[in-house]
């Protein structure tokens, strides 16, 4: 079924799992949305949908490490690398909190659903689900150049014990899609990109509030787009991010994984980064 065969709202729900997310209990104040403990993993997570969690916050005495690969690995080999690394670090599989993927091209909603099924089954096989919810956040990006030949692992985040660590968090990348549709759909003009950026800033700010953290807690901020924002990055992000801008923003030349989306934004608070 194509996007033209259903309403835009139905298409979005199917493609991005918004139906599952909308079914979660909602709280009345920021930071109070229902979260679940992952005691073995050392973090609490906010459910998103069956494919990925909304985000996670390290429990006291724990922090997050991001391991990124010098060379991307096809997904199956990537999962093996994650398992081996966690074993070498004496960390359980449930310490895995985030996965970052690189895709060969943008996918239709049907292709995206087909891709997600074995991915979720792998997490299920590893017994990662908590009370039926997926605790692992995810970012998918299609590089605008030098894309991989197959879906590949770019990086992953996991928890480690660390006394006295600042509060760490990870989250899934968020796009300009929302319950009412894709903001400025098909419009990659300067004005269109400004509207898209405004949307993702609003959504990520709200997500951070739900996690009980803020931009000031972030050590890493990443934005993905293949189109020019003009001066919108400075005009919009400076008042939104405030002092978090002292650490800079990493701008990746790429797109979200589903056709019709152009911007993805995420933030993390890490204790350290390592290269594998």
mmCIF file with all atom_site columns, N, CA, C and O in Angstrom, residues 84-129:
data_model
loop_
_atom_site.group_PDB
_atom_site.id
_atom_site.type_symbol
_atom_site.label_atom_id
_atom_site.label_alt_id
_atom_site.label_comp_id
_atom_site.label_asym_id
_atom_site.label_entity_id
_atom_site.label_seq_id
_atom_site.pdbx_PDB_ins_code
_atom_site.Cartn_x
_atom_site.Cartn_y
_atom_site.Cartn_z
_atom_site.occupancy
_atom_site.B_iso_or_equiv
_atom_site.pdbx_formal_charge
_atom_site.auth_seq_id
_atom_site.auth_comp_id
_atom_site.auth_asym_id
_atom_site.auth_atom_id
_atom_site.pdbx_PDB_model_num
ATOM 1   N N  . UNK A 1 84  ? 30.411 -9.334  21.480 1.00 0.00 ? 84  UNK A N  1
ATOM 2   C CA . UNK A 1 84  ? 31.794 -9.586  21.884 1.00 0.00 ? 84  UNK A CA 1
ATOM 3   C C  . UNK A 1 84  ? 32.327 -8.465  22.772 1.00 0.00 ? 84  UNK A C  1
ATOM 4   O O  . UNK A 1 84  ? 33.021 -8.715  23.761 1.00 0.00 ? 84  UNK A O  1
ATOM 5   N N  . UNK A 1 85  ? 31.997 -7.226  22.401 1.00 0.00 ? 85  UNK A N  1
ATOM 6   C CA . UNK A 1 85  ? 32.512 -6.100  23.175 1.00 0.00 ? 85  UNK A CA 1
ATOM 7   C C  . UNK A 1 85  ? 31.921 -6.083  24.576 1.00 0.00 ? 85  UNK A C  1
ATOM 8   O O  . UNK A 1 85  ? 32.653 -5.872  25.559 1.00 0.00 ? 85  UNK A O  1
ATOM 9   N N  . UNK A 1 86  ? 30.617 -6.286  24.686 1.00 0.00 ? 86  UNK A N  1
ATOM 10  C CA . UNK A 1 86  ? 29.996 -6.282  26.010 1.00 0.00 ? 86  UNK A CA 1
ATOM 11  C C  . UNK A 1 86  ? 30.555 -7.410  26.867 1.00 0.00 ? 86  UNK A C  1
ATOM 12  O O  . UNK A 1 86  ? 30.793 -7.226  28.071 1.00 0.00 ? 86  UNK A O  1
ATOM 13  N N  . UNK A 1 87  ? 30.782 -8.569  26.257 1.00 0.00 ? 87  UNK A N  1
ATOM 14  C CA . UNK A 1 87  ? 31.379 -9.679  26.993 1.00 0.00 ? 87  UNK A CA 1
ATOM 15  C C  . UNK A 1 87  ? 32.778 -9.313  27.469 1.00 0.00 ? 87  UNK A C  1
ATOM 16  O O  . UNK A 1 87  ? 33.150 -9.574  28.626 1.00 0.00 ? 87  UNK A O  1
ATOM 17  N N  . UNK A 1 88  ? 33.578 -8.683  26.599 1.00 0.00 ? 88  UNK A N  1
ATOM 18  C CA . UNK A 1 88  ? 34.939 -8.294  26.962 1.00 0.00 ? 88  UNK A CA 1
ATOM 19  C C  . UNK A 1 88  ? 34.952 -7.251  28.070 1.00 0.00 ? 88  UNK A C  1
ATOM 20  O O  . UNK A 1 88  ? 35.887 -7.201  28.880 1.00 0.00 ? 88  UNK A O  1
ATOM 21  N N  . UNK A 1 89  ? 33.908 -6.417  28.098 1.00 0.00 ? 89  UNK A N  1
ATOM 22  C CA . UNK A 1 89  ? 33.811 -5.370  29.119 1.00 0.00 ? 89  UNK A CA 1
ATOM 23  C C  . UNK A 1 89  ? 33.103 -5.859  30.384 1.00 0.00 ? 89  UNK A C  1
ATOM 24  O O  . UNK A 1 89  ? 32.859 -5.064  31.300 1.00 0.00 ? 89  UNK A O  1
ATOM 25  N N  . UNK A 1 90  ? 32.781 -7.150  30.408 1.00 0.00 ? 90  UNK A N  1
ATOM 26  C CA . UNK A 1 90  ? 32.073 -7.753  31.543 1.00 0.00 ? 90  UNK A CA 1
ATOM 27  C C  . UNK A 1 90  ? 30.741 -7.056  31.802 1.00 0.00 ? 90  UNK A C  1
ATOM 28  O O  . UNK A 1 90  ? 30.347 -6.833  32.942 1.00 0.00 ? 90  UNK A O  1
ATOM 29  N N  . UNK A 1 91  ? 30.051 -6.735  30.687 1.00 0.00 ? 91  UNK A N  1
ATOM 30  C CA . UNK A 1 91  ? 28.739 -6.117  30.788 1.00 0.00 ? 91  UNK A CA 1
ATOM 31  C C  . UNK A 1 91  ? 27.690 -7.057  30.183 1.00 0.00 ? 91  UNK A C  1
ATOM 32  O O  . UNK A 1 91  ? 27.948 -7.723  29.175 1.00 0.00 ? 91  UNK A O  1
ATOM 33  N N  . UNK A 1 92  ? 26.510 -7.114  30.790 1.00 0.00 ? 92  UNK A N  1
ATOM 34  C CA . UNK A 1 92  ? 25.452 -7.974  30.253 1.00 0.00 ? 92  UNK A CA 1
ATOM 35  C C  . UNK A 1 92  ? 24.876 -7.397  28.971 1.00 0.00 ? 92  UNK A C  1
ATOM 36  O O  . UNK A 1 92  ? 25.008 -6.191  28.702 1.00 0.00 ? 92  UNK A O  1
ATOM 37  N N  . UNK A 1 93  ? 24.224 -8.231  28.190 1.00 0.00 ? 93  UNK A N  1
ATOM 38  C CA . UNK A 1 93  ? 23.584 -7.737  26.970 1.00 0.00 ? 93  UNK A CA 1
ATOM 39  C C  . UNK A 1 93  ? 22.572 -6.650  27.293 1.00 0.00 ? 93  UNK A C  1
ATOM 40  O O  . UNK A 1 93  ? 22.362 -5.736  26.490 1.00 0.00 ? 93  UNK A O  1
ATOM 41  N N  . UNK A 1 94  ? 21.951 -6.734  28.458 1.00 0.00 ? 94  UNK A N  1
ATOM 42  C CA . UNK A 1 94  ? 20.960 -5.721  28.819 1.00 0.00 ? 94  UNK A CA 1
ATOM 43  C C  . UNK A 1 94  ? 21.573 -4.364  29.142 1.00 0.00 ? 94  UNK A C  1
ATOM 44  O O  . UNK A 1 94  ? 20.847 -3.400  29.385 1.00 0.00 ? 94  UNK A O  1
ATOM 45  N N  . UNK A 1 95  ? 22.889 -4.267  29.130 1.00 0.00 ? 95  UNK A N  1
ATOM 46  C CA . UNK A 1 95  ? 23.529 -2.956  29.250 1.00 0.00 ? 95  UNK A CA 1
ATOM 47  C C  . UNK A 1 95  ? 23.400 -2.156  27.957 1.00 0.00 ? 95  UNK A C  1
ATOM 48  O O  . UNK A 1 95  ? 23.567 -0.930  27.969 1.00 0.00 ? 95  UNK A O  1
ATOM 49  N N  . UNK A 1 96  ? 23.084 -2.836  26.852 1.00 0.00 ? 96  UNK A N  1
ATOM 50  C CA . UNK A 1 96  ? 22.929 -2.146  25.569 1.00 0.00 ? 96  UNK A CA 1
ATOM 51  C C  . UNK A 1 96  ? 21.762 -1.165  25.653 1.00 0.00 ? 96  UNK A C  1
ATOM 52  O O  . UNK A 1 96  ? 20.646 -1.535  25.996 1.00 0.00 ? 96  UNK A O  1
ATOM 53  N N  . UNK A 1 97  ? 22.015 0.103   25.322 1.00 0.00 ? 97  UNK A N  1
ATOM 54  C CA . UNK A 1 97  ? 20.988 1.134   25.461 1.00 0.00 ? 97  UNK A CA 1
ATOM 55  C C  . UNK A 1 97  ? 20.708 1.876   24.162 1.00 0.00 ? 97  UNK A C  1
ATOM 56  O O  . UNK A 1 97  ? 19.668 2.529   24.051 1.00 0.00 ? 97  UNK A O  1
ATOM 57  N N  . UNK A 1 98  ? 21.604 1.809   23.203 1.00 0.00 ? 98  UNK A N  1
ATOM 58  C CA . UNK A 1 98  ? 21.394 2.551   21.960 1.00 0.00 ? 98  UNK A CA 1
ATOM 59  C C  . UNK A 1 98  ? 22.153 1.939   20.802 1.00 0.00 ? 98  UNK A C  1
ATOM 60  O O  . UNK A 1 98  ? 23.252 1.406   20.987 1.00 0.00 ? 98  UNK A O  1
ATOM 61  N N  . UNK A 1 99  ? 21.557 2.000   19.620 1.00 0.00 ? 99  UNK A N  1
ATOM 62  C CA . UNK A 1 99  ? 22.179 1.503   18.397 1.00 0.00 ? 99  UNK A CA 1
ATOM 63  C C  . UNK A 1 99  ? 22.045 2.562   17.317 1.00 0.00 ? 99  UNK A C  1
ATOM 64  O O  . UNK A 1 99  ? 20.985 3.181   17.174 1.00 0.00 ? 99  UNK A O  1
ATOM 65  N N  . UNK A 1 100 ? 23.122 2.774   16.567 1.00 0.00 ? 100 UNK A N  1
ATOM 66  C CA . UNK A 1 100 ? 23.119 3.727   15.458 1.00 0.00 ? 100 UNK A CA 1
ATOM 67  C C  . UNK A 1 100 ? 23.432 2.979   14.165 1.00 0.00 ? 100 UNK A C  1
ATOM 68  O O  . UNK A 1 100 ? 24.451 2.305   14.073 1.00 0.00 ? 100 UNK A O  1
ATOM 69  N N  . UNK A 1 101 ? 22.549 3.113   13.194 1.00 0.00 ? 101 UNK A N  1
ATOM 70  C CA . UNK A 1 101 ? 22.667 2.380   11.940 1.00 0.00 ? 101 UNK A CA 1
ATOM 71  C C  . UNK A 1 101 ? 22.898 3.332   10.771 1.00 0.00 ? 101 UNK A C  1
ATOM 72  O O  . UNK A 1 101 ? 22.487 4.496   10.807 1.00 0.00 ? 101 UNK A O  1
ATOM 73  N N  . UNK A 1 102 ? 23.522 2.810   9.738  1.00 0.00 ? 102 UNK A N  1
ATOM 74  C CA . UNK A 1 102 ? 23.666 3.524   8.476  1.00 0.00 ? 102 UNK A CA 1
ATOM 75  C C  . UNK A 1 102 ? 23.015 2.659   7.387  1.00 0.00 ? 102 UNK A C  1
ATOM 76  O O  . UNK A 1 102 ? 23.255 1.456   7.308  1.00 0.00 ? 102 UNK A O  1
ATOM 77  N N  . UNK A 1 103 ? 22.198 3.288   6.557  1.00 0.00 ? 103 UNK A N  1
ATOM 78  C CA . UNK A 1 103 ? 21.391 2.584   5.571  1.00 0.00 ? 103 UNK A CA 1
ATOM 79  C C  . UNK A 1 103 ? 21.836 2.947   4.156  1.00 0.00 ? 103 UNK A C  1
ATOM 80  O O  . UNK A 1 103 ? 22.304 4.057   3.905  1.00 0.00 ? 103 UNK A O  1
ATOM 81  N N  . UNK A 1 104 ? 21.640 2.032   3.185  1.00 0.00 ? 104 UNK A N  1
ATOM 82  C CA . UNK A 1 104 ? 22.035 2.337   1.800  1.00 0.00 ? 104 UNK A CA 1
ATOM 83  C C  . UNK A 1 104 ? 21.155 3.385   1.134  1.00 0.00 ? 104 UNK A C  1
ATOM 84  O O  . UNK A 1 104 ? 21.621 4.128   0.273  1.00 0.00 ? 104 UNK A O  1
ATOM 85  N N  . UNK A 1 105 ? 19.881 3.427   1.516  1.00 0.00 ? 105 UNK A N  1
ATOM 86  C CA . UNK A 1 105 ? 18.947 4.366   0.890  1.00 0.00 ? 105 UNK A CA 1
ATOM 87  C C  . UNK A 1 105 ? 17.734 4.532   1.796  1.00 0.00 ? 105 UNK A C  1
ATOM 88  O O  . UNK A 1 105 ? 17.536 3.749   2.734  1.00 0.00 ? 105 UNK A O  1
ATOM 89  N N  . UNK A 1 106 ? 16.930 5.564   1.499  1.00 0.00 ? 106 UNK A N  1
ATOM 90  C CA . UNK A 1 106 ? 15.681 5.720   2.225  1.00 0.00 ? 106 UNK A CA 1
ATOM 91  C C  . UNK A 1 106 ? 14.705 4.619   1.804  1.00 0.00 ? 106 UNK A C  1
ATOM 92  O O  . UNK A 1 106 ? 14.706 4.167   0.658  1.00 0.00 ? 106 UNK A O  1
ATOM 93  N N  . UNK A 1 107 ? 13.845 4.222   2.736  1.00 0.00 ? 107 UNK A N  1
ATOM 94  C CA . UNK A 1 107 ? 12.920 3.124   2.522  1.00 0.00 ? 107 UNK A CA 1
ATOM 95  C C  . UNK A 1 107 ? 11.479 3.604   2.489  1.00 0.00 ? 107 UNK A C  1
ATOM 96  O O  . UNK A 1 107 ? 11.133 4.609   3.122  1.00 0.00 ? 107 UNK A O  1
ATOM 97  N N  . UNK A 1 108 ? 10.641 2.856   1.784  1.00 0.00 ? 108 UNK A N  1
ATOM 98  C CA . UNK A 1 108 ? 9.201  3.084   1.865  1.00 0.00 ? 108 UNK A CA 1
ATOM 99  C C  . UNK A 1 108 ? 8.718  2.560   3.212  1.00 0.00 ? 108 UNK A C  1
ATOM 100 O O  . UNK A 1 108 ? 9.448  1.873   3.939  1.00 0.00 ? 108 UNK A O  1
ATOM 101 N N  . UNK A 1 109 ? 7.471  2.846   3.557  1.00 0.00 ? 109 UNK A N  1
ATOM 102 C CA . UNK A 1 109 ? 6.949  2.363   4.829  1.00 0.00 ? 109 UNK A CA 1
ATOM 103 C C  . UNK A 1 109 ? 6.951  0.840   4.872  1.00 0.00 ? 109 UNK A C  1
ATOM 104 O O  . UNK A 1 109 ? 7.269  0.228   5.907  1.00 0.00 ? 109 UNK A O  1
ATOM 105 N N  . UNK A 1 110 ? 6.617  0.193   3.753  1.00 0.00 ? 110 UNK A N  1
ATOM 106 C CA . UNK A 1 110 ? 6.600  -1.269  3.734  1.00 0.00 ? 110 UNK A CA 1
ATOM 107 C C  . UNK A 1 110 ? 8.009  -1.828  3.903  1.00 0.00 ? 110 UNK A C  1
ATOM 108 O O  . UNK A 1 110 ? 8.231  -2.795  4.640  1.00 0.00 ? 110 UNK A O  1
ATOM 109 N N  . UNK A 1 111 ? 8.979  -1.227  3.229  1.00 0.00 ? 111 UNK A N  1
ATOM 110 C CA . UNK A 1 111 ? 10.361 -1.672  3.348  1.00 0.00 ? 111 UNK A CA 1
ATOM 111 C C  . UNK A 1 111 ? 10.894 -1.453  4.760  1.00 0.00 ? 111 UNK A C  1
ATOM 112 O O  . UNK A 1 111 ? 11.635 -2.285  5.295  1.00 0.00 ? 111 UNK A O  1
ATOM 113 N N  . UNK A 1 112 ? 10.513 -0.342  5.367  1.00 0.00 ? 112 UNK A N  1
ATOM 114 C CA . UNK A 1 112 ? 10.962 -0.038  6.721  1.00 0.00 ? 112 UNK A CA 1
ATOM 115 C C  . UNK A 1 112 ? 10.414 -1.070  7.707  1.00 0.00 ? 112 UNK A C  1
ATOM 116 O O  . UNK A 1 112 ? 11.141 -1.565  8.586  1.00 0.00 ? 112 UNK A O  1
ATOM 117 N N  . UNK A 1 113 ? 9.136  -1.424  7.558  1.00 0.00 ? 113 UNK A N  1
ATOM 118 C CA . UNK A 1 113 ? 8.537  -2.445  8.420  1.00 0.00 ? 113 UNK A CA 1
ATOM 119 C C  . UNK A 1 113 ? 9.226  -3.789  8.222  1.00 0.00 ? 113 UNK A C  1
ATOM 120 O O  . UNK A 1 113 ? 9.499  -4.516  9.183  1.00 0.00 ? 113 UNK A O  1
ATOM 121 N N  . UNK A 1 114 ? 9.532  -4.134  6.969  1.00 0.00 ? 114 UNK A N  1
ATOM 122 C CA . UNK A 1 114 ? 10.203 -5.396  6.676  1.00 0.00 ? 114 UNK A CA 1
ATOM 123 C C  . UNK A 1 114 ? 11.600 -5.418  7.281  1.00 0.00 ? 114 UNK A C  1
ATOM 124 O O  . UNK A 1 114 ? 12.052 -6.444  7.809  1.00 0.00 ? 114 UNK A O  1
ATOM 125 N N  . UNK A 1 115 ? 12.313 -4.295  7.209  1.00 0.00 ? 115 UNK A N  1
ATOM 126 C CA . UNK A 1 115 ? 13.641 -4.208  7.788  1.00 0.00 ? 115 UNK A CA 1
ATOM 127 C C  . UNK A 1 115 ? 13.592 -4.350  9.308  1.00 0.00 ? 115 UNK A C  1
ATOM 128 O O  . UNK A 1 115 ? 14.447 -4.997  9.924  1.00 0.00 ? 115 UNK A O  1
ATOM 129 N N  . UNK A 1 116 ? 12.578 -3.742  9.936  1.00 0.00 ? 116 UNK A N  1
ATOM 130 C CA . UNK A 1 116 ? 12.507 -3.712  11.393 1.00 0.00 ? 116 UNK A CA 1
ATOM 131 C C  . UNK A 1 116 ? 12.196 -5.073  12.011 1.00 0.00 ? 116 UNK A C  1
ATOM 132 O O  . UNK A 1 116 ? 12.583 -5.336  13.153 1.00 0.00 ? 116 UNK A O  1
ATOM 133 N N  . UNK A 1 117 ? 11.482 -5.935  11.295 1.00 0.00 ? 117 UNK A N  1
ATOM 134 C CA . UNK A 1 117 ? 11.044 -7.195  11.892 1.00 0.00 ? 117 UNK A CA 1
ATOM 135 C C  . UNK A 1 117 ? 12.219 -8.042  12.383 1.00 0.00 ? 117 UNK A C  1
ATOM 136 O O  . UNK A 1 117 ? 12.255 -8.418  13.567 1.00 0.00 ? 117 UNK A O  1
ATOM 137 N N  . UNK A 1 118 ? 13.211 -8.387  11.548 1.00 0.00 ? 118 UNK A N  1
ATOM 138 C CA . UNK A 1 118 ? 14.329 -9.193  12.059 1.00 0.00 ? 118 UNK A CA 1
ATOM 139 C C  . UNK A 1 118 ? 15.171 -8.452  13.091 1.00 0.00 ? 118 UNK A C  1
ATOM 140 O O  . UNK A 1 118 ? 15.769 -9.080  13.977 1.00 0.00 ? 118 UNK A O  1
ATOM 141 N N  . UNK A 1 119 ? 15.226 -7.129  12.993 1.00 0.00 ? 119 UNK A N  1
ATOM 142 C CA . UNK A 1 119 ? 15.961 -6.341  13.986 1.00 0.00 ? 119 UNK A CA 1
ATOM 143 C C  . UNK A 1 119 ? 15.352 -6.538  15.366 1.00 0.00 ? 119 UNK A C  1
ATOM 144 O O  . UNK A 1 119 ? 16.054 -6.833  16.351 1.00 0.00 ? 119 UNK A O  1
ATOM 145 N N  . UNK A 1 120 ? 14.039 -6.381  15.457 1.00 0.00 ? 120 UNK A N  1
ATOM 146 C CA . UNK A 1 120 ? 13.362 -6.545  16.742 1.00 0.00 ? 120 UNK A CA 1
ATOM 147 C C  . UNK A 1 120 ? 13.464 -7.986  17.228 1.00 0.00 ? 120 UNK A C  1
ATOM 148 O O  . UNK A 1 120 ? 13.633 -8.245  18.427 1.00 0.00 ? 120 UNK A O  1
ATOM 149 N N  . UNK A 1 121 ? 13.390 -8.944  16.310 1.00 0.00 ? 121 UNK A N  1
ATOM 150 C CA . UNK A 1 121 ? 13.516 -10.342 16.699 1.00 0.00 ? 121 UNK A CA 1
ATOM 151 C C  . UNK A 1 121 ? 14.881 -10.633 17.307 1.00 0.00 ? 121 UNK A C  1
ATOM 152 O O  . UNK A 1 121 ? 15.002 -11.432 18.237 1.00 0.00 ? 121 UNK A O  1
ATOM 153 N N  . UNK A 1 122 ? 15.925 -9.976  16.802 1.00 0.00 ? 122 UNK A N  1
ATOM 154 C CA . UNK A 1 122 ? 17.262 -10.172 17.380 1.00 0.00 ? 122 UNK A CA 1
ATOM 155 C C  . UNK A 1 122 ? 17.283 -9.667  18.826 1.00 0.00 ? 122 UNK A C  1
ATOM 156 O O  . UNK A 1 122 ? 17.819 -10.332 19.716 1.00 0.00 ? 122 UNK A O  1
ATOM 157 N N  . UNK A 1 123 ? 16.702 -8.515  19.079 1.00 0.00 ? 123 UNK A N  1
ATOM 158 C CA . UNK A 1 123 ? 16.647 -8.002  20.448 1.00 0.00 ? 123 UNK A CA 1
ATOM 159 C C  . UNK A 1 123 ? 15.838 -8.932  21.339 1.00 0.00 ? 123 UNK A C  1
ATOM 160 O O  . UNK A 1 123 ? 16.180 -9.150  22.514 1.00 0.00 ? 123 UNK A O  1
ATOM 161 N N  . UNK A 1 124 ? 14.773 -9.494  20.778 1.00 0.00 ? 124 UNK A N  1
ATOM 162 C CA . UNK A 1 124 ? 13.953 -10.440 21.538 1.00 0.00 ? 124 UNK A CA 1
ATOM 163 C C  . UNK A 1 124 ? 14.756 -11.712 21.841 1.00 0.00 ? 124 UNK A C  1
ATOM 164 O O  . UNK A 1 124 ? 14.696 -12.246 22.952 1.00 0.00 ? 124 UNK A O  1
ATOM 165 N N  . UNK A 1 125 ? 15.501 -12.204 20.856 1.00 0.00 ? 125 UNK A N  1
ATOM 166 C CA . UNK A 1 125 ? 16.322 -13.390 21.067 1.00 0.00 ? 125 UNK A CA 1
ATOM 167 C C  . UNK A 1 125 ? 17.369 -13.164 22.151 1.00 0.00 ? 125 UNK A C  1
ATOM 168 O O  . UNK A 1 125 ? 17.755 -14.101 22.867 1.00 0.00 ? 125 UNK A O  1
ATOM 169 N N  . UNK A 1 126 ? 17.853 -11.934 22.261 1.00 0.00 ? 126 UNK A N  1
ATOM 170 C CA . UNK A 1 126 ? 18.819 -11.604 23.302 1.00 0.00 ? 126 UNK A CA 1
ATOM 171 C C  . UNK A 1 126 ? 18.157 -11.356 24.651 1.00 0.00 ? 126 UNK A C  1
ATOM 172 O O  . UNK A 1 126 ? 18.840 -10.995 25.619 1.00 0.00 ? 126 UNK A O  1
ATOM 173 N N  . UNK A 1 127 ? 16.837 -11.508 24.722 1.00 0.00 ? 127 UNK A N  1
ATOM 174 C CA . UNK A 1 127 ? 16.073 -11.318 25.956 1.00 0.00 ? 127 UNK A CA 1
ATOM 175 C C  . UNK A 1 127 ? 16.249 -9.895  26.508 1.00 0.00 ? 127 UNK A C  1
ATOM 176 O O  . UNK A 1 127 ? 16.399 -9.689  27.713 1.00 0.00 ? 127 UNK A O  1
ATOM 177 N N  . UNK A 1 128 ? 16.199 -8.931  25.607 1.00 0.00 ? 128 UNK A N  1
ATOM 178 C CA . UNK A 1 128 ? 16.382 -7.545  26.027 1.00 0.00 ? 128 UNK A CA 1
ATOM 179 C C  . UNK A 1 128 ? 15.082 -6.856  26.413 1.00 0.00 ? 128 UNK A C  1
ATOM 180 O O  . UNK A 1 128 ? 15.107 -5.833  27.103 1.00 0.00 ? 128 UNK A O  1
ATOM 181 N N  . UNK A 1 129 ? 13.945 -7.362  25.956 1.00 0.00 ? 129 UNK A N  1
ATOM 182 C CA . UNK A 1 129 ? 12.687 -6.679  26.215 1.00 0.00 ? 129 UNK A CA 1
ATOM 183 C C  . UNK A 1 129 ? 12.379 -6.696  27.714 1.00 0.00 ? 129 UNK A C  1
ATOM 184 O O  . UNK A 1 129 ? 12.606 -7.698  28.404 1.00 0.00 ? 129 UNK A O  1
#
